[in-house]
Amino acid sequence: MTESDGTPHPGSAAPEPQYADRSYRSVPGIISGVMLLAVAGWLIGDAVISGTGRTPWIALAAAPVFAFPVIAYTLRPVVYANERRLLVRNPLRTVEAPWAAVEGLRAGYSVELFAGGRKYQVWAVPVSLRQRKRANRQAARAAAAGDPVISGGNPRTTGGRNANPLAGRAARTGAEPDPTRAWSDQVVDSLQELAERNASRPDAAGPVDVRWCWWIIAPTLAGLVALVTLIAVG
C-alpha cells in the first residue's frame, strides 16, 4: 500500500528493486556489419549517381536485398536477461522465455537454448573454438604454476567443455572476464545461474513467445521481387 502522496505505507513491504537488463552481443559482429553496410552504401550510391539506363533502379532494388540481411545477421542479434525472463533476438525471430520455461543452455559448437520443449540457437553469443582452446591453454598453464584461484578443487564439465572450480564467477558477479574461460562459456554459465535463481519467481512463469521479425523479412522479399522483375524485363 502507498499513501496519497505515493510514498510506501509504513506497514507495507518495500517494493522490490528493478534492475536494468543484462545484455550480451558480439562486438566483432557489430563491427563487421557496420563495415559491410558502409561499403555497400558507397557502391550502391555510386551506381545510383553514376549509372545509366536501368542500373540505378537495379541498384536501388538490390539495396534492401543486401542491407536488411546484413542488419539481421550482424547488428540485430542480442540477448537480454533480467529477473523475469530471457529474451533472445536472433536474425529473423525473437524468442522470449520466462525463466520457469527455460530448461537449460548449452555451449557446444554453438550456443543453444532449451525452453518450452524446443531448442533455439542463440546467434548473439557465437562460439569460438580458437578462443576456447586458447582459454584452456591458459587454464592449464595456471594450474601447472599452482595458481590457487584457478587450480584448486576438482574440475567439472558443463556442455561438453572443461571448466575450473570457479567457472563462470566473472560472468556471474560482473567481475573482470576470466581469461581461462571462453567468452561464450562464461555467458552460458551466467545465464544458467540466472535461470536457476529466478525460475521459482511468481512473475517468471508463462509460455515461450516466438515472434517473427517482419520488418527484416518484408523489405528483403519486396526488394528481391523488384530486383528479379527488373532483371527479367531486360
PDB file of C-alpha atoms in Angstrom:
ATOM      1  CA  MET A   1       0.000   0.000   0.000  1.00  0.00           C
ATOM      2  CA  THR A   2       1.032   3.596  -0.541  1.00  0.00           C
ATOM      3  CA  GLU A   3      -0.025   6.910   0.968  1.00  0.00           C
ATOM      4  CA  SER A   4      -1.869   9.522  -1.111  1.00  0.00           C
ATOM      5  CA  ASP A   5       1.437  11.197  -1.950  1.00  0.00           C
ATOM      6  CA  GLY A   6       2.838   7.973  -3.426  1.00  0.00           C
ATOM      7  CA  THR A   7       5.148   7.022  -0.536  1.00  0.00           C
ATOM      8  CA  PRO A   8       5.044   3.443   0.772  1.00  0.00           C
ATOM      9  CA  HIS A   9       2.677   2.774   3.681  1.00  0.00           C
ATOM     10  CA  PRO A  10       4.635   2.120   6.888  1.00  0.00           C
ATOM     11  CA  GLY A  11       3.060  -1.312   7.250  1.00  0.00           C
ATOM     12  CA  SER A  12       3.572  -2.452   3.653  1.00  0.00           C
ATOM     13  CA  ALA A  13       6.530  -4.371   2.241  1.00  0.00           C
ATOM     14  CA  ALA A  14       9.146  -2.364   0.409  1.00  0.00           C
ATOM     15  CA  PRO A  15       8.867  -2.683  -3.370  1.00  0.00           C
ATOM     16  CA  GLU A  16      11.411  -4.999  -4.968  1.00  0.00           C
ATOM     17  CA  PRO A  17      14.150  -3.043  -6.748  1.00  0.00           C
ATOM     18  CA  GLN A  18      14.150  -3.207 -10.536  1.00  0.00           C
ATOM     19  CA  TYR A  19      17.421  -3.675 -12.365  1.00  0.00           C
ATOM     20  CA  ALA A  20      18.318  -2.985 -15.966  1.00  0.00           C
ATOM     21  CA  ASP A  21      18.539  -5.932 -18.333  1.00  0.00           C
ATOM     22  CA  ARG A  22      21.879  -7.606 -18.784  1.00  0.00           C
ATOM     23  CA  SER A  23      22.783  -7.657 -22.460  1.00  0.00           C
ATOM     24  CA  TYR A  24      25.137  -9.891 -24.407  1.00  0.00           C
ATOM     25  CA  ARG A  25      26.130  -9.431 -28.040  1.00  0.00           C
ATOM     26  CA  SER A  26      29.077  -9.972 -30.372  1.00  0.00           C
ATOM     27  CA  VAL A  27      31.199  -6.849 -30.813  1.00  0.00           C
ATOM     28  CA  PRO A  28      33.076  -8.283 -33.844  1.00  0.00           C
ATOM     29  CA  GLY A  29      29.688  -8.962 -35.449  1.00  0.00           C
ATOM     30  CA  ILE A  30      28.636  -5.351 -34.993  1.00  0.00           C
ATOM     31  CA  ILE A  31      31.920  -4.055 -36.411  1.00  0.00           C
ATOM     32  CA  SER A  32      31.726  -6.317 -39.462  1.00  0.00           C
ATOM     33  CA  GLY A  33      28.097  -5.332 -40.049  1.00  0.00           C
ATOM     34  CA  VAL A  34      28.865  -1.620 -39.960  1.00  0.00           C
ATOM     35  CA  MET A  35      31.786  -2.098 -42.373  1.00  0.00           C
ATOM     36  CA  LEU A  36      29.694  -4.158 -44.815  1.00  0.00           C
ATOM     37  CA  LEU A  37      26.894  -1.587 -44.775  1.00  0.00           C
ATOM     38  CA  ALA A  38      29.375   1.248 -45.351  1.00  0.00           C
ATOM     39  CA  VAL A  39      30.949  -0.487 -48.356  1.00  0.00           C
ATOM     40  CA  ALA A  40      27.550  -1.440 -49.789  1.00  0.00           C
ATOM     41  CA  GLY A  41      26.234   2.092 -49.298  1.00  0.00           C
ATOM     42  CA  TRP A  42      29.197   3.531 -51.186  1.00  0.00           C
ATOM     43  CA  LEU A  43      28.847   1.060 -54.083  1.00  0.00           C
ATOM     44  CA  ILE A  44      25.059   1.435 -54.362  1.00  0.00           C
ATOM     45  CA  GLY A  45      25.259   5.212 -54.075  1.00  0.00           C
ATOM     46  CA  ASP A  46      27.854   5.349 -56.810  1.00  0.00           C
ATOM     47  CA  ALA A  47      25.700   3.153 -59.058  1.00  0.00           C
ATOM     48  CA  VAL A  48      22.638   5.340 -58.485  1.00  0.00           C
ATOM     49  CA  ILE A  49      24.515   8.586 -59.166  1.00  0.00           C
ATOM     50  CA  SER A  50      26.811   7.479 -61.982  1.00  0.00           C
ATOM     51  CA  GLY A  51      24.892   4.601 -63.526  1.00  0.00           C
ATOM     52  CA  THR A  52      22.965   4.788 -66.779  1.00  0.00           C
ATOM     53  CA  GLY A  53      19.864   3.058 -68.091  1.00  0.00           C
ATOM     54  CA  ARG A  54      18.349   0.633 -65.640  1.00  0.00           C
ATOM     55  CA  THR A  55      21.485   0.451 -63.475  1.00  0.00           C
ATOM     56  CA  PRO A  56      20.303   2.991 -60.850  1.00  0.00           C
ATOM     57  CA  TRP A  57      16.975   1.157 -60.459  1.00  0.00           C
ATOM     58  CA  ILE A  58      18.664  -2.214 -60.141  1.00  0.00           C
ATOM     59  CA  ALA A  59      20.999  -0.776 -57.515  1.00  0.00           C
ATOM     60  CA  LEU A  60      18.059   0.627 -55.534  1.00  0.00           C
ATOM     61  CA  ALA A  61      16.225  -2.697 -55.729  1.00  0.00           C
ATOM     62  CA  ALA A  62      19.352  -4.549 -54.601  1.00  0.00           C
ATOM     63  CA  ALA A  63      19.862  -2.258 -51.590  1.00  0.00           C
ATOM     64  CA  PRO A  64      17.259  -3.863 -49.268  1.00  0.00           C
ATOM     65  CA  VAL A  65      18.152  -7.353 -50.510  1.00  0.00           C
ATOM     66  CA  PHE A  66      21.679  -6.808 -49.193  1.00  0.00           C
ATOM     67  CA  ALA A  67      21.212  -4.329 -46.332  1.00  0.00           C
ATOM     68  CA  PHE A  68      18.446  -5.982 -44.333  1.00  0.00           C
ATOM     69  CA  PRO A  69      20.061  -9.453 -44.168  1.00  0.00           C
ATOM     70  CA  VAL A  70      23.340  -7.833 -43.103  1.00  0.00           C
ATOM     71  CA  ILE A  71      21.489  -5.960 -40.345  1.00  0.00           C
ATOM     72  CA  ALA A  72      19.680  -9.155 -39.356  1.00  0.00           C
ATOM     73  CA  TYR A  73      22.785 -11.303 -39.018  1.00  0.00           C
ATOM     74  CA  THR A  74      25.268  -8.781 -37.593  1.00  0.00           C
ATOM     75  CA  LEU A  75      23.568  -5.856 -35.821  1.00  0.00           C
ATOM     76  CA  ARG A  76      20.261  -7.331 -34.662  1.00  0.00           C
ATOM     77  CA  PRO A  77      21.310 -10.404 -32.583  1.00  0.00           C
ATOM     78  CA  VAL A  78      21.394  -9.717 -28.841  1.00  0.00           C
ATOM     79  CA  VAL A  79      20.445 -11.455 -25.609  1.00  0.00           C
ATOM     80  CA  TYR A  80      18.653  -9.608 -22.811  1.00  0.00           C
ATOM     81  CA  ALA A  81      18.190 -11.111 -19.360  1.00  0.00           C
ATOM     82  CA  ASN A  82      16.532  -9.845 -16.216  1.00  0.00           C
ATOM     83  CA  GLU A  83      14.895 -11.394 -13.145  1.00  0.00           C
ATOM     84  CA  ARG A  84      11.751 -12.429 -15.045  1.00  0.00           C
ATOM     85  CA  ARG A  85      12.780 -13.672 -18.450  1.00  0.00           C
ATOM     86  CA  LEU A  86      15.381 -14.328 -21.104  1.00  0.00           C
ATOM     87  CA  LEU A  87      14.932 -12.581 -24.446  1.00  0.00           C
ATOM     88  CA  VAL A  88      16.930 -13.893 -27.412  1.00  0.00           C
ATOM     89  CA  ARG A  89      16.899 -11.726 -30.533  1.00  0.00           C
ATOM     90  CA  ASN A  90      18.002 -13.845 -33.487  1.00  0.00           C
ATOM     91  CA  PRO A  91      18.280 -12.680 -37.131  1.00  0.00           C
ATOM     92  CA  LEU A  92      14.683 -13.463 -38.099  1.00  0.00           C
ATOM     93  CA  ARG A  93      12.963 -14.323 -34.817  1.00  0.00           C
ATOM     94  CA  THR A  94      12.693 -13.102 -31.249  1.00  0.00           C
ATOM     95  CA  VAL A  95      12.368 -15.725 -28.513  1.00  0.00           C
ATOM     96  CA  GLU A  96      11.094 -14.578 -25.115  1.00  0.00           C
ATOM     97  CA  ALA A  97      11.277 -17.293 -22.464  1.00  0.00           C
ATOM     98  CA  PRO A  98      10.264 -16.821 -18.822  1.00  0.00           C
ATOM     99  CA  TRP A  99      12.859 -18.385 -16.552  1.00  0.00           C
ATOM    100  CA  ALA A 100      10.424 -21.064 -15.402  1.00  0.00           C
ATOM    101  CA  ALA A 101      10.197 -22.282 -19.017  1.00  0.00           C
ATOM    102  CA  VAL A 102      13.982 -22.391 -19.527  1.00  0.00           C
ATOM    103  CA  GLU A 103      15.195 -25.986 -19.320  1.00  0.00           C
ATOM    104  CA  GLY A 104      18.868 -25.182 -19.863  1.00  0.00           C
ATOM    105  CA  LEU A 105      21.546 -23.682 -22.065  1.00  0.00           C
ATOM    106  CA  ARG A 106      24.462 -25.379 -23.755  1.00  0.00           C
ATOM    107  CA  ALA A 107      27.630 -24.131 -25.412  1.00  0.00           C
ATOM    108  CA  GLY A 108      28.985 -26.747 -27.814  1.00  0.00           C
ATOM    109  CA  TYR A 109      29.804 -25.715 -31.363  1.00  0.00           C
ATOM    110  CA  SER A 110      27.085 -23.067 -30.933  1.00  0.00           C
ATOM    111  CA  VAL A 111      25.066 -21.741 -28.005  1.00  0.00           C
ATOM    112  CA  GLU A 112      21.662 -23.396 -27.694  1.00  0.00           C
ATOM    113  CA  LEU A 113      18.661 -22.530 -25.545  1.00  0.00           C
ATOM    114  CA  PHE A 114      16.272 -25.274 -24.447  1.00  0.00           C
ATOM    115  CA  ALA A 115      12.891 -23.849 -23.460  1.00  0.00           C
ATOM    116  CA  GLY A 116       9.285 -24.958 -23.706  1.00  0.00           C
ATOM    117  CA  GLY A 117      10.299 -28.344 -25.077  1.00  0.00           C
ATOM    118  CA  ARG A 118      12.129 -26.835 -28.056  1.00  0.00           C
ATOM    119  CA  LYS A 119      15.693 -25.887 -28.978  1.00  0.00           C
ATOM    120  CA  TYR A 120      16.707 -22.430 -30.203  1.00  0.00           C
ATOM    121  CA  GLN A 121      20.040 -21.172 -31.498  1.00  0.00           C
ATOM    122  CA  VAL A 122      21.493 -18.107 -29.759  1.00  0.00           C
ATOM    123  CA  TRP A 123      23.107 -16.077 -32.548  1.00  0.00           C
ATOM    124  CA  ALA A 124      24.245 -13.214 -30.327  1.00  0.00           C
ATOM    125  CA  VAL A 125      26.771 -15.406 -28.481  1.00  0.00           C
ATOM    126  CA  PRO A 126      28.962 -17.109 -31.107  1.00  0.00           C
ATOM    127  CA  VAL A 127      31.262 -19.902 -30.024  1.00  0.00           C
ATOM    128  CA  SER A 128      34.910 -19.504 -30.978  1.00  0.00           C
ATOM    129  CA  LEU A 129      36.763 -22.814 -30.833  1.00  0.00           C
ATOM    130  CA  ARG A 130      40.057 -20.962 -31.178  1.00  0.00           C
ATOM    131  CA  GLN A 131      39.222 -18.763 -28.195  1.00  0.00           C
ATOM    132  CA  ARG A 132      38.162 -21.828 -26.203  1.00  0.00           C
ATOM    133  CA  LYS A 133      41.435 -23.638 -26.975  1.00  0.00           C
ATOM    134  CA  ARG A 134      43.435 -20.550 -26.014  1.00  0.00           C
ATOM    135  CA  ALA A 135      41.498 -20.254 -22.735  1.00  0.00           C
ATOM    136  CA  ASN A 136      42.087 -23.945 -21.988  1.00  0.00           C
ATOM    137  CA  ARG A 137      45.823 -23.492 -22.561  1.00  0.00           C
ATOM    138  CA  GLN A 138      45.858 -20.540 -20.154  1.00  0.00           C
ATOM    139  CA  ALA A 139      43.971 -22.583 -17.567  1.00  0.00           C
ATOM    140  CA  ALA A 140      46.424 -25.467 -17.966  1.00  0.00           C
ATOM    141  CA  ARG A 141      49.412 -23.132 -17.551  1.00  0.00           C
ATOM    142  CA  ALA A 142      47.842 -21.564 -14.460  1.00  0.00           C
ATOM    143  CA  ALA A 143      47.173 -24.997 -12.978  1.00  0.00           C
ATOM    144  CA  ALA A 144      50.736 -26.117 -13.697  1.00  0.00           C
ATOM    145  CA  ALA A 145      52.015 -22.957 -11.992  1.00  0.00           C
ATOM    146  CA  GLY A 146      49.975 -23.810  -8.896  1.00  0.00           C
ATOM    147  CA  ASP A 147      47.636 -20.786  -9.057  1.00  0.00           C
ATOM    148  CA  PRO A 148      45.319 -21.339  -6.039  1.00  0.00           C
ATOM    149  CA  VAL A 149      42.451 -19.422  -7.666  1.00  0.00           C
ATOM    150  CA  ILE A 150      42.490 -21.418 -10.883  1.00  0.00           C
ATOM    151  CA  SER A 151      43.760 -24.844  -9.912  1.00  0.00           C
ATOM    152  CA  GLY A 152      42.073 -25.564  -6.583  1.00  0.00           C
ATOM    153  CA  GLY A 153      39.397 -28.260  -6.377  1.00  0.00           C
ATOM    154  CA  ASN A 154      38.141 -30.738  -8.915  1.00  0.00           C
ATOM    155  CA  PRO A 155      37.231 -29.700 -12.446  1.00  0.00           C
ATOM    156  CA  ARG A 156      33.697 -30.120 -13.717  1.00  0.00           C
ATOM    157  CA  THR A 157      32.284 -30.440 -17.184  1.00  0.00           C
ATOM    158  CA  THR A 158      29.366 -28.360 -18.487  1.00  0.00           C
ATOM    159  CA  GLY A 159      28.015 -28.590 -22.001  1.00  0.00           C
ATOM    160  CA  GLY A 160      30.948 -30.651 -23.254  1.00  0.00           C
ATOM    161  CA  ARG A 161      33.693 -28.252 -22.120  1.00  0.00           C
ATOM    162  CA  ASN A 162      36.230 -28.326 -19.307  1.00  0.00           C
ATOM    163  CA  ALA A 163      35.736 -25.802 -16.553  1.00  0.00           C
ATOM    164  CA  ASN A 164      37.726 -24.813 -13.487  1.00  0.00           C
ATOM    165  CA  PRO A 165      36.139 -24.850  -9.991  1.00  0.00           C
ATOM    166  CA  LEU A 166      35.322 -21.153 -10.185  1.00  0.00           C
ATOM    167  CA  ALA A 167      33.841 -21.454 -13.671  1.00  0.00           C
ATOM    168  CA  GLY A 168      31.648 -18.550 -14.567  1.00  0.00           C
ATOM    169  CA  ARG A 169      32.459 -16.478 -11.456  1.00  0.00           C
ATOM    170  CA  ALA A 170      33.357 -13.412 -13.508  1.00  0.00           C
ATOM    171  CA  ALA A 171      30.286 -13.710 -15.703  1.00  0.00           C
ATOM    172  CA  ARG A 172      28.003 -14.138 -12.703  1.00  0.00           C
ATOM    173  CA  THR A 173      29.339 -11.406 -10.460  1.00  0.00           C
ATOM    174  CA  GLY A 174      30.192  -8.785 -13.073  1.00  0.00           C
ATOM    175  CA  ALA A 175      33.903  -9.040 -12.268  1.00  0.00           C
ATOM    176  CA  GLU A 176      36.664  -8.956 -14.821  1.00  0.00           C
ATOM    177  CA  PRO A 177      36.303 -11.647 -17.522  1.00  0.00           C
ATOM    178  CA  ASP A 178      38.062 -14.899 -16.705  1.00  0.00           C
ATOM    179  CA  PRO A 179      40.960 -15.338 -19.176  1.00  0.00           C
ATOM    180  CA  THR A 180      40.851 -19.107 -18.628  1.00  0.00           C
ATOM    181  CA  ARG A 181      37.295 -19.376 -19.976  1.00  0.00           C
ATOM    182  CA  ALA A 182      35.968 -18.614 -23.446  1.00  0.00           C
ATOM    183  CA  TRP A 183      33.525 -15.708 -23.530  1.00  0.00           C
ATOM    184  CA  SER A 184      30.641 -17.850 -24.792  1.00  0.00           C
ATOM    185  CA  ASP A 185      31.140 -20.348 -21.958  1.00  0.00           C
ATOM    186  CA  GLN A 186      31.112 -17.567 -19.360  1.00  0.00           C
ATOM    187  CA  VAL A 187      27.897 -16.126 -20.810  1.00  0.00           C
ATOM    188  CA  VAL A 188      26.189 -19.528 -20.756  1.00  0.00           C
ATOM    189  CA  ASP A 189      27.204 -20.046 -17.117  1.00  0.00           C
ATOM    190  CA  SER A 190      25.867 -16.603 -16.227  1.00  0.00           C
ATOM    191  CA  LEU A 191      22.514 -17.214 -17.933  1.00  0.00           C
ATOM    192  CA  GLN A 192      22.223 -20.699 -16.445  1.00  0.00           C
ATOM    193  CA  GLU A 193      22.786 -19.251 -12.979  1.00  0.00           C
ATOM    194  CA  LEU A 194      20.074 -16.642 -13.593  1.00  0.00           C
ATOM    195  CA  ALA A 195      17.675 -19.382 -14.713  1.00  0.00           C
ATOM    196  CA  GLU A 196      18.292 -21.448 -11.593  1.00  0.00           C
ATOM    197  CA  ARG A 197      17.989 -18.447  -9.306  1.00  0.00           C
ATOM    198  CA  ASN A 198      14.800 -16.962 -10.795  1.00  0.00           C
ATOM    199  CA  ALA A 199      12.818 -19.983 -12.033  1.00  0.00           C
ATOM    200  CA  SER A 200      10.706 -20.031  -8.857  1.00  0.00           C
ATOM    201  CA  ARG A 201       9.668 -16.379  -9.036  1.00  0.00           C
ATOM    202  CA  PRO A 202       5.898 -15.882  -9.467  1.00  0.00           C
ATOM    203  CA  ASP A 203       6.439 -13.394 -12.297  1.00  0.00           C
ATOM    204  CA  ALA A 204       8.886 -15.698 -14.122  1.00  0.00           C
ATOM    205  CA  ALA A 205       6.242 -18.193 -15.264  1.00  0.00           C
ATOM    206  CA  GLY A 206       4.461 -18.444 -18.589  1.00  0.00           C
ATOM    207  CA  PRO A 207       4.838 -19.866 -22.101  1.00  0.00           C
ATOM    208  CA  VAL A 208       7.671 -19.228 -24.530  1.00  0.00           C
ATOM    209  CA  ASP A 209       6.774 -16.487 -27.006  1.00  0.00           C
ATOM    210  CA  VAL A 210       8.313 -16.632 -30.507  1.00  0.00           C
ATOM    211  CA  ARG A 211       7.836 -13.695 -32.886  1.00  0.00           C
ATOM    212  CA  TRP A 212       8.985 -13.286 -36.495  1.00  0.00           C
ATOM    213  CA  CYS A 213      10.881 -10.120 -37.421  1.00  0.00           C
ATOM    214  CA  TRP A 214       8.725  -8.873 -40.295  1.00  0.00           C
ATOM    215  CA  TRP A 215      10.492  -5.524 -40.620  1.00  0.00           C
ATOM    216  CA  ILE A 216      13.503  -7.549 -41.824  1.00  0.00           C
ATOM    217  CA  ILE A 217      11.650 -10.181 -43.851  1.00  0.00           C
ATOM    218  CA  ALA A 218       9.140  -7.975 -45.719  1.00  0.00           C
ATOM    219  CA  PRO A 219      11.574  -5.373 -47.188  1.00  0.00           C
ATOM    220  CA  THR A 220      14.009  -8.115 -48.190  1.00  0.00           C
ATOM    221  CA  LEU A 221      11.318 -10.030 -50.079  1.00  0.00           C
ATOM    222  CA  ALA A 222       9.970  -6.844 -51.669  1.00  0.00           C
ATOM    223  CA  GLY A 223      13.435  -5.843 -52.846  1.00  0.00           C
ATOM    224  CA  LEU A 224      14.063  -9.347 -54.178  1.00  0.00           C
ATOM    225  CA  VAL A 225      10.830  -9.290 -56.193  1.00  0.00           C
ATOM    226  CA  ALA A 226      11.689  -5.856 -57.605  1.00  0.00           C
ATOM    227  CA  LEU A 227      15.227  -6.941 -58.461  1.00  0.00           C
ATOM    228  CA  VAL A 228      14.108 -10.129 -60.231  1.00  0.00           C
ATOM    229  CA  THR A 229      11.450  -8.175 -62.136  1.00  0.00           C
ATOM    230  CA  LEU A 230      13.908  -5.547 -63.344  1.00  0.00           C
ATOM    231  CA  ILE A 231      16.391  -8.185 -64.488  1.00  0.00           C
ATOM    232  CA  ALA A 232      13.690 -10.285 -66.179  1.00  0.00           C
ATOM    233  CA  VAL A 233      12.208  -7.333 -68.036  1.00  0.00           C
ATOM    234  CA  GLY A 234      15.585  -6.680 -69.547  1.00  0.00           C
TER     235      GLY A 234
END
